[in-house]
PDB file of C-alpha atoms in Angstrom:
ATOM      1  CA  MET A   1      71.507   9.869  43.926  1.00 54.00           C
ATOM      2  CA  SER A   2      70.225  12.259  46.876  1.00 66.00           C
ATOM      3  CA  SER A   3      71.650  15.605  47.451  1.00 78.00           C
ATOM      4  CA  ALA A   4      71.316  18.226  50.259  1.00 87.00           C
ATOM      5  CA  PHE A   5      70.552  20.870  47.695  1.00 95.00           C
ATOM      6  CA  PRO A   6      67.565  21.344  45.631  1.00 96.00           C
ATOM      7  CA  GLN A   7      67.244  19.289  42.627  1.00 97.00           C
ATOM      8  CA  ILE A   8      65.500  20.261  39.522  1.00 98.00           C
ATOM      9  CA  HIS A   9      63.904  17.329  37.466  1.00 98.00           C
ATOM     10  CA  LEU A  10      63.507  17.988  33.855  1.00 98.00           C
ATOM     11  CA  VAL A  11      61.097  15.940  31.738  1.00 98.00           C
ATOM     12  CA  ARG A  12      60.721  16.311  27.888  1.00 98.00           C
ATOM     13  CA  HIS A  13      57.386  15.797  26.542  1.00 98.00           C
ATOM     14  CA  GLY A  14      56.094  12.667  25.087  1.00 98.00           C
ATOM     15  CA  GLU A  15      56.121  11.574  21.393  1.00 98.00           C
ATOM     16  CA  THR A  16      54.260  13.651  18.825  1.00 98.00           C
ATOM     17  CA  GLU A  17      54.048  12.867  15.204  1.00 97.00           C
ATOM     18  CA  TRP A  18      56.524  15.644  14.295  1.00 97.00           C
ATOM     19  CA  SER A  19      59.071  14.461  17.032  1.00 96.00           C
ATOM     20  CA  LEU A  20      58.915  11.055  15.450  1.00 95.00           C
ATOM     21  CA  SER A  21      59.415  12.473  11.806  1.00 96.00           C
ATOM     22  CA  GLY A  22      62.207  15.017  13.120  1.00 96.00           C
ATOM     23  CA  LYS A  23      60.086  18.068  12.176  1.00 97.00           C
ATOM     24  CA  HIS A  24      60.973  21.161  14.139  1.00 97.00           C
ATOM     25  CA  THR A  25      58.024  21.633  16.593  1.00 96.00           C
ATOM     26  CA  GLY A  26      58.139  25.154  18.123  1.00 96.00           C
ATOM     27  CA  ARG A  27      54.876  26.912  18.505  1.00 94.00           C
ATOM     28  CA  THR A  28      52.487  24.406  16.496  1.00 96.00           C
ATOM     29  CA  ASP A  29      50.345  22.817  19.319  1.00 93.00           C
ATOM     30  CA  ILE A  30      50.208  19.239  18.119  1.00 95.00           C
ATOM     31  CA  PRO A  31      49.033  16.354  20.434  1.00 97.00           C
ATOM     32  CA  LEU A  32      51.035  13.447  21.659  1.00 98.00           C
ATOM     33  CA  THR A  33      50.768  10.270  19.831  1.00 98.00           C
ATOM     34  CA  LEU A  34      49.456   7.007  21.390  1.00 98.00           C
ATOM     35  CA  ASN A  35      53.006   5.851  22.224  1.00 98.00           C
ATOM     36  CA  GLY A  36      53.683   9.449  23.603  1.00 98.00           C
ATOM     37  CA  GLU A  37      50.654   8.947  25.811  1.00 98.00           C
ATOM     38  CA  THR A  38      51.584   5.688  26.960  1.00 98.00           C
ATOM     39  CA  ALA A  39      55.198   7.150  27.639  1.00 98.00           C
ATOM     40  CA  ALA A  40      53.806   9.951  29.679  1.00 98.00           C
ATOM     41  CA  ARG A  41      51.678   7.550  31.930  1.00 98.00           C
ATOM     42  CA  LYS A  42      54.985   5.564  32.551  1.00 98.00           C
ATOM     43  CA  LEU A  43      56.523   8.758  33.965  1.00 98.00           C
ATOM     44  CA  ALA A  44      54.279   8.339  36.856  1.00 97.00           C
ATOM     45  CA  ASP A  45      55.830   5.250  38.322  1.00 97.00           C
ATOM     46  CA  ARG A  46      59.290   6.702  37.490  1.00 97.00           C
ATOM     47  CA  LEU A  47      58.483   9.978  39.337  1.00 98.00           C
ATOM     48  CA  LYS A  48      56.704   8.177  42.025  1.00 96.00           C
ATOM     49  CA  GLY A  49      57.659   9.567  45.499  1.00 95.00           C
ATOM     50  CA  LEU A  50      59.195  12.721  44.074  1.00 96.00           C
ATOM     51  CA  ILE A  51      58.587  15.522  46.469  1.00 95.00           C
ATOM     52  CA  VAL A  52      58.828  18.791  44.653  1.00 97.00           C
ATOM     53  CA  SER A  53      57.653  22.252  45.859  1.00 97.00           C
ATOM     54  CA  ALA A  54      56.475  23.410  42.374  1.00 98.00           C
ATOM     55  CA  VAL A  55      55.414  21.803  39.092  1.00 98.00           C
ATOM     56  CA  TRP A  56      56.088  24.040  36.087  1.00 98.00           C
ATOM     57  CA  SER A  57      54.983  23.249  32.459  1.00 98.00           C
ATOM     58  CA  GLY A  58      55.632  24.926  29.185  1.00 98.00           C
ATOM     59  CA  PRO A  59      52.560  26.344  27.506  1.00 98.00           C
ATOM     60  CA  SER A  60      52.231  23.710  24.915  1.00 98.00           C
ATOM     61  CA  ARG A  61      49.716  20.900  24.883  1.00 97.00           C
ATOM     62  CA  ARG A  62      52.405  18.320  24.613  1.00 98.00           C
ATOM     63  CA  ALA A  63      54.286  19.383  27.642  1.00 98.00           C
ATOM     64  CA  ALA A  64      50.727  20.094  29.529  1.00 98.00           C
ATOM     65  CA  ASN A  65      49.356  16.592  28.778  1.00 98.00           C
ATOM     66  CA  THR A  66      52.689  14.996  29.347  1.00 98.00           C
ATOM     67  CA  CYS A  67      52.481  16.509  33.017  1.00 98.00           C
ATOM     68  CA  ALA A  68      48.945  15.631  33.254  1.00 98.00           C
ATOM     69  CA  LEU A  69      49.362  12.109  32.517  1.00 98.00           C
ATOM     70  CA  ALA A  70      52.425  11.782  34.527  1.00 98.00           C
ATOM     71  CA  GLY A  71      49.947  12.634  37.474  1.00 98.00           C
ATOM     72  CA  PHE A  72      51.129  16.270  38.027  1.00 98.00           C
ATOM     73  CA  GLY A  73      48.720  18.408  35.974  1.00 97.00           C
ATOM     74  CA  ALA A  74      46.742  19.372  39.177  1.00 96.00           C
ATOM     75  CA  ASP A  75      49.786  21.052  40.596  1.00 95.00           C
ATOM     76  CA  ALA A  76      51.179  22.448  37.401  1.00 98.00           C
ATOM     77  CA  VAL A  77      51.816  26.290  36.833  1.00 98.00           C
ATOM     78  CA  ILE A  78      52.046  27.180  33.221  1.00 98.00           C
ATOM     79  CA  LYS A  79      55.307  29.318  32.620  1.00 98.00           C
ATOM     80  CA  PRO A  80      55.468  31.089  28.923  1.00 98.00           C
ATOM     81  CA  ASP A  81      59.195  31.040  29.295  1.00 98.00           C
ATOM     82  CA  LEU A  82      59.143  27.195  29.180  1.00 98.00           C
ATOM     83  CA  ALA A  83      57.844  27.470  25.498  1.00 98.00           C
ATOM     84  CA  GLU A  84      59.986  25.347  23.089  1.00 98.00           C
ATOM     85  CA  TRP A  85      62.243  27.481  20.451  1.00 98.00           C
ATOM     86  CA  ASP A  86      60.450  29.430  17.876  1.00 98.00           C
ATOM     87  CA  TYR A  87      61.531  28.095  14.635  1.00 98.00           C
ATOM     88  CA  GLY A  88      59.780  30.727  12.653  1.00 98.00           C
ATOM     89  CA  ALA A  89      60.232  30.132   8.992  1.00 98.00           C
ATOM     90  CA  TYR A  90      61.401  26.477   9.883  1.00 98.00           C
ATOM     91  CA  GLU A  91      58.285  25.419  11.883  1.00 98.00           C
ATOM     92  CA  GLY A  92      57.283  21.899  10.535  1.00 97.00           C
ATOM     93  CA  VAL A  93      60.436  21.542   8.502  1.00 98.00           C
ATOM     94  CA  THR A  94      63.193  18.871   9.083  1.00 97.00           C
ATOM     95  CA  THR A  95      66.930  19.464   9.341  1.00 97.00           C
ATOM     96  CA  LYS A  96      67.626  17.390   6.306  1.00 97.00           C
ATOM     97  CA  GLU A  97      65.114  19.766   4.321  1.00 97.00           C
ATOM     98  CA  ILE A  98      66.499  23.044   6.073  1.00 98.00           C
ATOM     99  CA  LEU A  99      70.112  21.657   4.891  1.00 98.00           C
ATOM    100  CA  ALA A 100      69.052  20.917   1.460  1.00 97.00           C
ATOM    101  CA  ALA A 101      68.177  24.855   1.163  1.00 96.00           C
ATOM    102  CA  ARG A 102      70.958  26.067   3.380  1.00 97.00           C
ATOM    103  CA  PRO A 103      73.974  23.781   3.739  1.00 98.00           C
ATOM    104  CA  GLY A 104      75.900  23.958   6.861  1.00 98.00           C
ATOM    105  CA  TRP A 105      73.164  25.270   8.861  1.00 98.00           C
ATOM    106  CA  GLN A 106      73.071  24.557  12.641  1.00 98.00           C
ATOM    107  CA  LEU A 107      70.030  25.606  14.813  1.00 98.00           C
ATOM    108  CA  PHE A 108      72.225  26.659  17.935  1.00 98.00           C
ATOM    109  CA  ARG A 109      74.793  28.553  16.013  1.00 98.00           C
ATOM    110  CA  ASP A 110      72.448  30.184  13.301  1.00 98.00           C
ATOM    111  CA  GLY A 111      69.070  30.171  14.815  1.00 98.00           C
ATOM    112  CA  CYS A 112      65.880  30.465  12.555  1.00 98.00           C
ATOM    113  CA  PRO A 113      64.578  33.307  10.327  1.00 98.00           C
ATOM    114  CA  ASP A 114      61.350  35.063  11.556  1.00 98.00           C
ATOM    115  CA  GLY A 115      62.057  32.907  14.919  1.00 98.00           C
ATOM    116  CA  GLU A 116      64.541  32.799  17.659  1.00 98.00           C
ATOM    117  CA  MET A 117      68.357  32.752  17.943  1.00 98.00           C
ATOM    118  CA  ALA A 118      70.185  30.974  20.805  1.00 98.00           C
ATOM    119  CA  ALA A 119      70.622  34.245  22.776  1.00 98.00           C
ATOM    120  CA  ASP A 120      66.641  34.552  22.512  1.00 98.00           C
ATOM    121  CA  VAL A 121      66.059  30.904  24.002  1.00 98.00           C
ATOM    122  CA  GLY A 122      69.009  31.502  26.378  1.00 98.00           C
ATOM    123  CA  ALA A 123      67.447  34.962  27.940  1.00 98.00           C
ATOM    124  CA  ARG A 124      64.204  32.751  28.630  1.00 98.00           C
ATOM    125  CA  ALA A 125      66.192  30.145  30.200  1.00 98.00           C
ATOM    126  CA  ASP A 126      68.168  32.699  32.309  1.00 98.00           C
ATOM    127  CA  ARG A 127      64.730  33.911  33.639  1.00 98.00           C
ATOM    128  CA  ILE A 128      63.517  30.423  34.766  1.00 98.00           C
ATOM    129  CA  ILE A 129      66.935  29.839  36.350  1.00 98.00           C
ATOM    130  CA  ARG A 130      66.626  33.239  38.224  1.00 98.00           C
ATOM    131  CA  GLU A 131      63.167  31.835  39.417  1.00 98.00           C
ATOM    132  CA  LEU A 132      64.616  28.437  40.347  1.00 98.00           C
ATOM    133  CA  ARG A 133      67.408  29.866  42.441  1.00 96.00           C
ATOM    134  CA  GLN A 134      65.006  32.321  44.151  1.00 96.00           C
ATOM    135  CA  ALA A 135      62.694  29.343  45.029  1.00 95.00           C
ATOM    136  CA  GLY A 136      65.790  27.288  46.475  1.00 95.00           C
ATOM    137  CA  ALA A 137      63.561  24.203  46.341  1.00 97.00           C
ATOM    138  CA  PRO A 138      63.115  21.141  44.183  1.00 98.00           C
ATOM    139  CA  VAL A 139      60.944  21.817  40.948  1.00 98.00           C
ATOM    140  CA  LEU A 140      59.585  19.445  38.190  1.00 98.00           C
ATOM    141  CA  ILE A 141      59.550  21.033  34.773  1.00 98.00           C
ATOM    142  CA  PHE A 142      57.786  19.639  31.947  1.00 98.00           C
ATOM    143  CA  SER A 143      59.002  21.318  28.502  1.00 98.00           C
ATOM    144  CA  SER A 144      60.494  20.470  25.039  1.00 98.00           C
ATOM    145  CA  SER A 145      64.020  19.320  23.869  1.00 97.00           C
ATOM    146  CA  HIS A 146      65.472  22.307  22.497  1.00 98.00           C
ATOM    147  CA  PHE A 147      64.668  24.684  25.282  1.00 98.00           C
ATOM    148  CA  LEU A 148      65.478  22.214  27.940  1.00 98.00           C
ATOM    149  CA  ARG A 149      68.875  22.058  26.225  1.00 98.00           C
ATOM    150  CA  VAL A 150      69.684  25.486  26.422  1.00 98.00           C
ATOM    151  CA  LEU A 151      68.390  25.718  29.895  1.00 98.00           C
ATOM    152  CA  ALA A 152      70.844  23.149  31.050  1.00 98.00           C
ATOM    153  CA  ALA A 153      73.571  24.972  29.353  1.00 98.00           C
ATOM    154  CA  ARG A 154      72.800  27.911  31.095  1.00 98.00           C
ATOM    155  CA  TRP A 155      72.476  26.260  34.241  1.00 98.00           C
ATOM    156  CA  LEU A 156      76.059  25.349  34.053  1.00 98.00           C
ATOM    157  CA  GLY A 157      77.181  28.808  32.953  1.00 98.00           C
ATOM    158  CA  LEU A 158      77.763  27.729  29.488  1.00 98.00           C
ATOM    159  CA  PRO A 159      76.515  30.121  26.531  1.00 98.00           C
ATOM    160  CA  PRO A 160      72.997  28.830  25.099  1.00 98.00           C
ATOM    161  CA  GLN A 161      74.735  27.556  21.945  1.00 98.00           C
ATOM    162  CA  ASP A 162      76.114  25.038  23.955  1.00 98.00           C
ATOM    163  CA  GLY A 163      72.853  23.416  24.407  1.00 98.00           C
ATOM    164  CA  SER A 164      73.857  21.621  21.152  1.00 98.00           C
ATOM    165  CA  LEU A 165      76.191  19.308  23.367  1.00 98.00           C
ATOM    166  CA  PHE A 166      72.979  17.798  25.071  1.00 97.00           C
ATOM    167  CA  VAL A 167      70.575  15.338  23.723  1.00 96.00           C
ATOM    168  CA  PHE A 168      67.186  15.025  25.090  1.00 95.00           C
ATOM    169  CA  ASP A 169      64.966  12.087  24.107  1.00 97.00           C
ATOM    170  CA  THR A 170      60.962  11.990  24.326  1.00 98.00           C
ATOM    171  CA  ALA A 171      59.712  11.170  27.685  1.00 98.00           C
ATOM    172  CA  SER A 172      63.023  11.120  29.318  1.00 98.00           C
ATOM    173  CA  ILE A 173      64.150  12.695  32.698  1.00 98.00           C
ATOM    174  CA  SER A 174      67.107  14.765  33.615  1.00 98.00           C
ATOM    175  CA  ILE A 175      68.222  16.275  36.757  1.00 98.00           C
ATOM    176  CA  LEU A 176      69.991  19.678  37.589  1.00 98.00           C
ATOM    177  CA  GLY A 177      71.309  20.276  40.930  1.00 97.00           C
ATOM    178  CA  TYR A 178      74.599  21.234  42.909  1.00 97.00           C
ATOM    179  CA  GLU A 179      77.776  19.653  43.983  1.00 95.00           C
ATOM    180  CA  HIS A 180      79.375  20.908  47.156  1.00 94.00           C
ATOM    181  CA  ASP A 181      77.442  24.077  47.583  1.00 94.00           C
ATOM    182  CA  LEU A 182      75.008  26.313  45.925  1.00 94.00           C
ATOM    183  CA  THR A 183      77.664  27.959  43.980  1.00 95.00           C
ATOM    184  CA  GLU A 184      78.349  24.780  41.928  1.00 96.00           C
ATOM    185  CA  PRO A 185      75.627  24.078  39.618  1.00 97.00           C
ATOM    186  CA  VAL A 186      76.165  20.459  38.078  1.00 98.00           C
ATOM    187  CA  ILE A 187      73.907  17.897  35.996  1.00 98.00           C
ATOM    188  CA  ARG A 188      73.305  15.188  38.302  1.00 97.00           C
ATOM    189  CA  ARG A 189      71.559  12.650  35.607  1.00 97.00           C
ATOM    190  CA  TRP A 190      70.887  13.028  32.011  1.00 98.00           C
ATOM    191  CA  ASN A 191      68.420  11.869  29.557  1.00 97.00           C
ATOM    192  CA  GLN A 192      67.378   8.933  31.335  1.00 97.00           C
ATOM    193  CA  GLN A 193      64.539   6.574  29.801  1.00 92.00           C
TER     194      GLN A 193
END
């Protein structure tokens, strides 16, 4: 699916022990599992031939290592705004455990005590989008699930809370772009394994 307009390739990092167990992993810097490393290496074939003007990575080891194992580490620029959602008191806790203590809780609606709300993550996503639109060129981004979901929502002009409508599996690729002109941002592909 080619386009005359810049495309932004989004890659979620490979599997970690916490992504496998469902623990919220915001700022805790844990490594990829062996399966996560294997999936990250396979990204090299899936991204082969991709021509981009820049490669950006979130600051976590899991994002940077996925980037490096996919073959783009030498070109990567670390962007602090690409960090995963700060889960505060819910760092390392599963949704099931949170719901046992706080029935009805939803991350994108309620945020995290001592962490970020959706609007905070949305503000970081908006800064990234401004940089992307100023660049006006294809960019490859490595980051984490919840941040990338908010980024997609904001790309479309939706509120950050609407990131809840997207699912982003480990080592998957999604593409943001445009349809008829630069005033029509779209999702061109989503969550491809």
